Coordinates of C-alpha atoms and ligand atoms in Angstrom, one line a residue:
M1 CA -134.9 238.0 -84.3
S2 CA -135.8 239.2 -87.4
A3 CA -139.6 239.5 -87.7
K4 CA -139.6 236.6 -89.7
N5 CA -137.9 234.9 -87.5
S6 CA -139.4 235.7 -84.5
K7 CA -142.9 235.3 -86.4
S8 CA -141.6 231.2 -87.2
A9 CA -140.9 231.2 -83.5
M10 CA -143.8 232.2 -82.1
S11 CA -145.4 229.5 -84.3
R12 CA -143.6 227.0 -83.4
R13 CA -143.9 227.4 -80.2
T14 CA -148.0 227.4 -80.8
F15 CA -147.5 224.7 -82.8
I16 CA -145.5 222.7 -79.8
G17 CA -147.2 224.1 -77.2
I18 CA -150.6 222.8 -79.0
G19 CA -148.5 219.0 -79.3
S20 CA -147.5 219.6 -75.7
A21 CA -151.3 220.0 -74.5
I22 CA -152.5 217.1 -76.7
G23 CA -149.9 215.2 -75.6
A24 CA -150.7 215.8 -71.4
M25 CA -154.6 215.2 -72.2
A26 CA -153.1 211.7 -73.7
A27 CA -151.0 211.3 -70.1
S28 CA -154.2 211.9 -67.7
D29 CA -156.8 210.7 -69.6
S30 CA -157.8 206.3 -69.7
R31 CA -157.4 205.7 -73.4
P32 CA -155.5 202.6 -74.3
L33 CA -151.8 203.9 -74.8
L34 CA -150.6 202.9 -78.7
A35 CA -149.2 199.4 -79.1
Q36 CA -146.2 200.2 -81.4
P37 CA -146.2 198.3 -84.9
R38 CA -142.9 196.3 -84.8
S39 CA -139.8 196.9 -87.7
S40 CA -138.9 193.6 -89.7
Q41 CA -135.9 195.4 -91.4
P42 CA -132.8 196.4 -88.7
V43 CA -131.3 199.5 -88.9
V44 CA -128.9 201.5 -86.7
I45 CA -128.8 205.6 -86.0
S46 CA -126.1 207.8 -84.0
S47 CA -125.0 211.6 -84.2
G48 CA -123.6 211.9 -87.1
N49 CA -119.9 211.5 -85.7
G50 CA -121.3 207.7 -85.8
F51 CA -121.0 208.2 -90.1
L52 CA -117.3 210.7 -90.0
Y53 CA -114.9 208.0 -88.0
R54 CA -113.0 204.9 -88.9
N55 CA -110.1 204.9 -86.7
G56 CA -107.7 203.8 -89.9
G57 CA -110.3 201.0 -90.8
S58 CA -113.0 200.8 -93.2
E59 CA -115.6 200.7 -91.4
T60 CA -117.7 203.8 -89.5
C61 CA -119.7 202.9 -86.3
V62 CA -123.2 202.9 -87.5
E63 CA -121.7 200.3 -90.9
R64 CA -120.4 197.7 -88.2
A65 CA -122.9 197.8 -85.8
Y66 CA -125.6 197.2 -89.0
R67 CA -123.2 194.3 -90.5
M68 CA -123.0 193.0 -87.3
I69 CA -126.8 192.6 -86.4
T70 CA -127.7 192.0 -90.2
E71 CA -124.8 188.7 -89.1
G72 CA -127.2 188.1 -86.2
N73 CA -124.9 189.2 -83.1
D74 CA -126.6 190.5 -80.0
V75 CA -128.0 193.7 -80.6
L76 CA -126.2 195.7 -77.6
E77 CA -122.8 194.2 -78.4
S78 CA -122.8 195.0 -82.3
L79 CA -123.5 198.9 -81.1
V80 CA -120.3 198.7 -78.2
A81 CA -118.4 197.6 -80.8
G82 CA -119.2 200.7 -83.6
V83 CA -119.0 203.0 -80.7
N84 CA -115.4 201.5 -79.9
I85 CA -114.5 202.7 -83.6
V86 CA -115.1 206.3 -82.5
E87 CA -113.5 205.7 -78.6
L88 CA -110.5 204.5 -80.5
D89 CA -110.0 207.2 -83.0
P90 CA -108.2 209.9 -81.4
E91 CA -109.6 212.4 -83.7
D92 CA -112.3 212.6 -82.3
T93 CA -111.5 214.7 -79.4
S94 CA -115.2 214.4 -77.5
V95 CA -115.1 210.6 -76.5
G96 CA -113.0 207.7 -75.7
F97 CA -109.2 208.1 -76.0
G98 CA -107.8 211.6 -77.3
G99 CA -111.1 213.6 -75.5
L100 CA -110.6 216.4 -74.3
P101 CA -109.6 216.4 -70.2
D102 CA -110.9 217.8 -67.7
A103 CA -109.5 221.7 -65.8
S104 CA -106.7 219.0 -64.1
G105 CA -105.5 217.9 -67.4
N106 CA -107.3 214.0 -66.8
V107 CA -109.8 212.7 -69.0
T108 CA -112.7 211.4 -67.5
L109 CA -114.7 209.6 -69.3
D110 CA -118.7 208.9 -69.0
S111 CA -120.9 205.9 -70.4
C112 CA -123.8 204.1 -70.4
C113 CA -125.9 201.1 -72.2
M114 CA -129.3 199.7 -72.4
H115 CA -130.1 196.2 -73.3
G116 CA -134.0 196.3 -74.4
P117 CA -135.1 192.6 -74.6
L118 CA -132.9 191.5 -71.1
K119 CA -134.5 194.4 -69.6
R120 CA -130.3 195.6 -68.5
A121 CA -129.0 198.3 -67.8
G122 CA -124.9 199.6 -67.0
G123 CA -123.2 202.7 -66.6
V124 CA -119.9 204.2 -65.8
A125 CA -119.5 207.8 -65.2
A126 CA -115.6 209.7 -63.9
L127 CA -113.7 206.4 -65.4
Q128 CA -109.9 207.5 -66.6
G129 CA -107.9 205.2 -67.5
V130 CA -109.7 202.6 -70.5
R131 CA -110.2 203.5 -73.8
T132 CA -113.9 202.1 -74.3
P133 CA -115.5 202.8 -71.5
S134 CA -118.7 201.5 -73.1
N135 CA -117.3 198.0 -72.8
V136 CA -116.8 198.6 -69.2
A137 CA -120.5 199.8 -69.1
K138 CA -121.5 196.7 -70.9
A139 CA -119.6 194.9 -68.0
V140 CA -121.9 196.4 -65.7
A141 CA -124.9 195.1 -67.0
D142 CA -123.5 191.8 -68.0
L143 CA -121.7 191.0 -64.5
T144 CA -123.7 193.1 -62.1
D145 CA -126.6 193.6 -59.9
H146 CA -125.6 197.5 -60.4
H147 CA -126.6 199.9 -62.9
L148 CA -124.0 202.4 -62.2
L149 CA -120.0 202.6 -61.1
V150 CA -118.0 205.6 -60.9
A151 CA -114.5 207.8 -60.6
E152 CA -112.1 204.8 -59.0
G153 CA -114.8 202.2 -58.2
A154 CA -115.3 202.5 -61.7
Q155 CA -111.6 202.1 -62.6
D156 CA -111.1 199.1 -60.1
F157 CA -114.0 197.2 -61.4
A158 CA -112.9 197.5 -65.0
R159 CA -108.9 196.7 -63.6
Q160 CA -110.9 193.3 -61.5
M161 CA -113.0 192.3 -65.4
G162 CA -109.1 192.7 -66.7
F163 CA -109.3 195.6 -68.8
Q164 CA -106.0 197.5 -69.7
I165 CA -105.8 200.8 -67.2
E166 CA -103.7 203.6 -69.0
D167 CA -101.7 206.2 -67.1
D168 CA -103.3 208.6 -69.1
L169 CA -105.8 208.8 -72.0
N170 CA -104.6 212.7 -73.5
T171 CA -103.3 212.7 -77.0
E172 CA -100.5 214.9 -78.2
R173 CA -103.5 216.8 -79.9
S174 CA -105.7 217.3 -76.6
R175 CA -102.7 217.8 -74.1
Q176 CA -101.7 220.5 -76.6
R177 CA -105.1 222.0 -76.6
Y178 CA -105.4 221.6 -72.8
L179 CA -102.3 224.0 -72.3
E180 CA -103.7 226.6 -74.6
W181 CA -107.2 226.7 -72.4
R182 CA -104.8 227.0 -69.7
R183 CA -103.0 229.4 -70.9
R184 CA -105.8 231.3 -71.4
I185 CA -108.2 230.9 -68.5
D186 CA -105.3 231.6 -66.4
P187 CA -102.8 233.8 -67.3
S188 CA -100.8 234.5 -64.2
H189 CA -100.7 231.0 -63.0
Y190 CA -99.5 229.1 -66.0
P191 CA -97.8 227.0 -65.5
D192 CA -97.0 226.4 -61.6
P193 CA -99.7 224.4 -60.5
N194 CA -98.4 225.6 -56.8
R195 CA -100.1 228.9 -57.7
Q196 CA -103.2 227.4 -58.7
A197 CA -105.7 229.7 -57.3
K198 CA -108.2 227.8 -54.4
L199 CA -111.2 227.7 -55.8
N200 CA -114.2 229.9 -53.8
Q201 CA -117.7 229.8 -54.7
E202 CA -117.8 233.1 -56.9
S203 CA -114.3 231.9 -58.6
I204 CA -115.7 228.4 -59.6
K205 CA -118.8 230.5 -61.3
K206 CA -116.3 232.9 -63.4
F207 CA -114.0 229.6 -63.8
T208 CA -117.2 227.8 -65.3
R209 CA -118.3 230.5 -67.4
N210 CA -114.5 231.4 -68.4
S211 CA -114.3 228.2 -69.6
I212 CA -116.8 227.8 -72.1
K213 CA -116.3 231.3 -73.3
I214 CA -112.8 230.5 -74.2
A215 CA -114.3 227.1 -75.1
H216 CA -115.8 228.7 -78.0
E217 CA -113.1 231.2 -78.2
M218 CA -111.1 228.3 -79.4
A219 CA -113.8 227.0 -81.6
N220 CA -114.4 229.9 -83.5
E221 CA -110.9 230.1 -84.0
G222 CA -110.3 226.7 -85.3
L223 CA -108.3 225.1 -82.4
I224 CA -111.2 222.5 -81.4
D225 CA -114.3 221.6 -83.2
P226 CA -117.2 223.1 -81.9
E227 CA -119.3 220.1 -82.3
H228 CA -117.0 218.6 -79.5
L229 CA -117.4 221.3 -76.9
Y230 CA -119.9 218.9 -75.4
G231 CA -119.4 216.5 -77.9
T232 CA -120.4 212.4 -77.6
I233 CA -121.8 209.3 -79.6
N234 CA -125.2 207.8 -79.1
C235 CA -126.0 204.9 -80.9
N236 CA -129.1 203.1 -81.1
G237 CA -130.1 200.2 -83.2
I238 CA -133.4 197.1 -83.7
N239 CA -132.6 194.1 -85.5
S240 CA -135.4 192.0 -87.3
N241 CA -136.8 190.2 -84.6
G242 CA -137.7 194.1 -83.1
D243 CA -135.0 194.2 -80.2
I244 CA -133.6 197.5 -79.6
C245 CA -130.8 198.5 -77.3
G246 CA -128.7 201.7 -77.0
V247 CA -124.8 202.9 -75.8
T248 CA -124.2 206.6 -75.2
T249 CA -120.3 207.7 -74.5
T250 CA -118.7 210.7 -73.9
S251 CA -115.1 212.1 -72.5
G252 CA -118.0 215.2 -71.5
L253 CA -117.9 219.2 -70.9
A254 CA -113.8 219.9 -71.9
W255 CA -112.3 221.5 -69.4
K256 CA -114.7 220.6 -66.9
I257 CA -114.4 221.1 -62.9
P258 CA -113.3 217.6 -62.2
G259 CA -116.0 215.1 -60.7
R260 CA -118.5 217.0 -63.5
V261 CA -120.4 214.1 -64.6
G262 CA -123.2 215.3 -67.4
D263 CA -126.0 212.9 -69.0
S264 CA -124.6 210.6 -70.9
P265 CA -124.0 207.9 -68.0
I266 CA -127.3 208.3 -66.2
L267 CA -130.5 205.8 -67.5
G268 CA -133.1 208.7 -68.5
A269 CA -131.1 211.8 -69.7
G270 CA -127.8 209.9 -72.4
L271 CA -130.1 207.1 -72.6
Y272 CA -133.5 205.2 -72.4
V273 CA -134.5 202.5 -74.6
S274 CA -137.4 200.3 -73.7
N275 CA -138.0 197.4 -76.5
D276 CA -141.9 197.7 -76.7
H277 CA -141.8 201.3 -77.7
G278 CA -138.2 202.6 -79.0
A279 CA -134.6 204.4 -78.0
A280 CA -133.5 207.9 -77.3
G281 CA -130.0 209.0 -76.9
S282 CA -128.6 212.8 -76.8
T283 CA -125.4 214.6 -77.0
G284 CA -124.9 218.4 -76.2
R285 CA -125.2 220.6 -73.1
G286 CA -125.6 217.5 -70.6
E287 CA -127.1 219.6 -67.5
A288 CA -130.1 221.1 -69.6
N289 CA -130.9 216.9 -70.4
L290 CA -130.2 216.1 -66.7
Y291 CA -132.6 218.2 -65.4
N292 CA -135.0 217.0 -67.4
L293 CA -134.2 213.3 -67.9
A294 CA -135.7 214.1 -71.4
S295 CA -134.1 210.5 -73.3
F296 CA -137.0 209.2 -70.9
L297 CA -139.5 211.8 -71.8
V298 CA -138.9 211.1 -75.6
V299 CA -139.4 207.1 -75.0
E300 CA -143.1 207.8 -73.3
E301 CA -143.8 209.9 -76.0
L302 CA -142.9 207.3 -78.6
R303 CA -145.5 204.9 -76.3
R304 CA -148.1 207.3 -76.4
G305 CA -148.2 206.9 -80.0
A306 CA -146.2 210.1 -81.3
D307 CA -143.6 209.6 -84.0
P308 CA -139.2 210.4 -83.6
K309 CA -140.1 213.8 -84.7
D310 CA -142.6 214.7 -82.6
A311 CA -141.3 213.0 -78.9
G312 CA -138.0 214.7 -79.3
M313 CA -139.5 218.0 -80.3
T314 CA -141.6 217.6 -77.2
A315 CA -138.7 217.0 -75.5
L316 CA -136.8 219.5 -76.9
Q317 CA -139.9 222.2 -76.1
R318 CA -139.8 221.0 -72.4
I319 CA -135.6 221.4 -71.8
W320 CA -136.5 225.0 -73.3
E321 CA -139.5 225.7 -70.7
N322 CA -137.3 224.8 -67.8
T323 CA -134.1 227.0 -68.8
E324 CA -132.7 229.3 -66.6
T325 CA -132.7 232.9 -68.1
R326 CA -128.8 233.3 -67.8
L327 CA -129.2 230.4 -70.6
L328 CA -131.2 232.4 -73.0
S329 CA -130.7 235.2 -75.6
E330 CA -132.4 238.3 -75.6
N331 CA -134.8 236.8 -78.3
G332 CA -135.6 234.2 -75.2
E333 CA -134.1 231.5 -77.5
P334 CA -131.7 229.0 -75.6
T335 CA -127.9 229.4 -76.1
F336 CA -127.2 226.0 -76.4
N337 CA -127.8 222.9 -78.0
V338 CA -129.3 220.1 -77.3
N339 CA -129.8 216.6 -80.0
F340 CA -131.6 213.5 -79.9
Y341 CA -131.6 210.4 -82.0
V342 CA -134.5 209.0 -81.9
L343 CA -135.5 205.2 -83.0
G344 CA -139.3 203.9 -83.1
K345 CA -140.3 200.5 -82.7
D346 CA -141.7 200.6 -86.1
G347 CA -137.6 201.2 -87.4
R348 CA -138.5 205.3 -88.1
H349 CA -136.2 207.1 -87.2
A350 CA -135.3 211.0 -86.2
G351 CA -132.7 213.3 -85.2
V352 CA -133.6 216.4 -83.7
A353 CA -132.1 219.7 -82.0
F354 CA -132.8 223.5 -81.0
Y355 CA -130.4 224.4 -83.4
G356 CA -130.2 221.8 -86.8
T357 CA -128.2 224.2 -88.2
S358 CA -125.1 225.9 -87.1
N359 CA -124.3 229.8 -86.4
N360 CA -122.7 230.0 -90.1
G361 CA -125.7 228.0 -92.0
D362 CA -124.0 224.7 -92.1
Q363 CA -126.5 221.8 -91.7
R364 CA -126.1 219.6 -88.8
N365 CA -126.4 215.9 -89.3
Y366 CA -127.2 212.6 -87.7
A367 CA -126.0 209.1 -88.8
V368 CA -127.7 206.2 -90.3
C369 CA -127.3 202.5 -91.7
D370 CA -130.3 200.1 -92.9
E371 CA -129.8 198.0 -96.0
N372 CA -129.5 201.2 -98.7
G373 CA -125.5 201.4 -96.6
G374 CA -124.5 204.1 -94.5
R375 CA -125.2 208.1 -94.2
H376 CA -126.1 211.5 -92.8
E377 CA -129.3 212.6 -92.4
A378 CA -130.2 216.4 -91.5
I379 CA -130.8 216.9 -88.2
E380 CA -134.6 219.0 -87.8
G381 CA -134.8 222.4 -85.8
L382 CA -137.0 223.3 -83.8
I383 CA -135.6 226.7 -83.5
R384 CA -133.5 227.1 -87.0
Ligands
LIG401 N1 -123.6 215.5 -73.0 C1 -122.6 215.0 -72.9 C2 -121.9 216.0 -71.4 O1 -122.8 217.3 -71.7 O2 -121.2 215.4 -70.8

């Protein structure tokens, strides 16, 4: 780390440290929590892919969701219709149909949603065979007394609810990327499935390290989008009544150990919504977010009166403090990224991340749609 970077990282830490201290005071004293002013302007925000993919149509996720909200549709219904575009678009290899599969070659999907005014939530994890897991998550919220269904149970539920179940959600692209990953991780055993090594504890650790390393290698070679390694879309919106909802959907970590579930379907981790205070959702390394239930923390910070950017930065700081040494660089900085998309009750919003720019300096963005139309806005980085 250069002296300049070291100094700015230090001052940021000092600043965040003071911010955390103030937050802790607010949490421990007996002052009433601030009432949040209400927005009268609808707005939809999402991860950057929500203003990128159109699945061959004319609208992006945030544009469709905003249009539907302003036409008077239910906010959650509108957001789910928005993320369906990205789930169905095979070009986004981190969400829904055509998502990069797990280590066995199966596309397994995670999603959850929260309806602020109705105080309903639903999620599915490790779901196979349904292109739009967000719709199944919404059906769990609308039709059951449960909040999370997983694996075969989630698929059985989807089948009973009339969703089409497909044998394989791979596209030719995701299948080819998978075969390339298999060739690199296991050259001696590939392609004979009968010769796969039995995974003991050591080989699982080695497998995970190698898998991430190979994924980064393939991203550097342009074979996969580096943003699709963990991928995901989170989308949050508010209407003119101040009704707030959110949804998150993903194919999860590329080539994960089968059965791995990330943060996306977990309430408080991949998404949290309070109709009184705001919504937050996340993309990036799910394990980091799961350990801290950081979307819940962001909304708690909104409840204490923080603005969306500071609320997100506090959660990032917490994740950093709770990161294992093996995941920190020699400068003590996280070797992974986590992003939060934060929407306040007053309609203000922010996108924050450890790294707001990529290694080669490209600005990372989140998506917004309001009365000024759809656009990308810059993600603010805690570190860079
Ligand atoms: N954030 C998506 C995942 O880790 O699965």
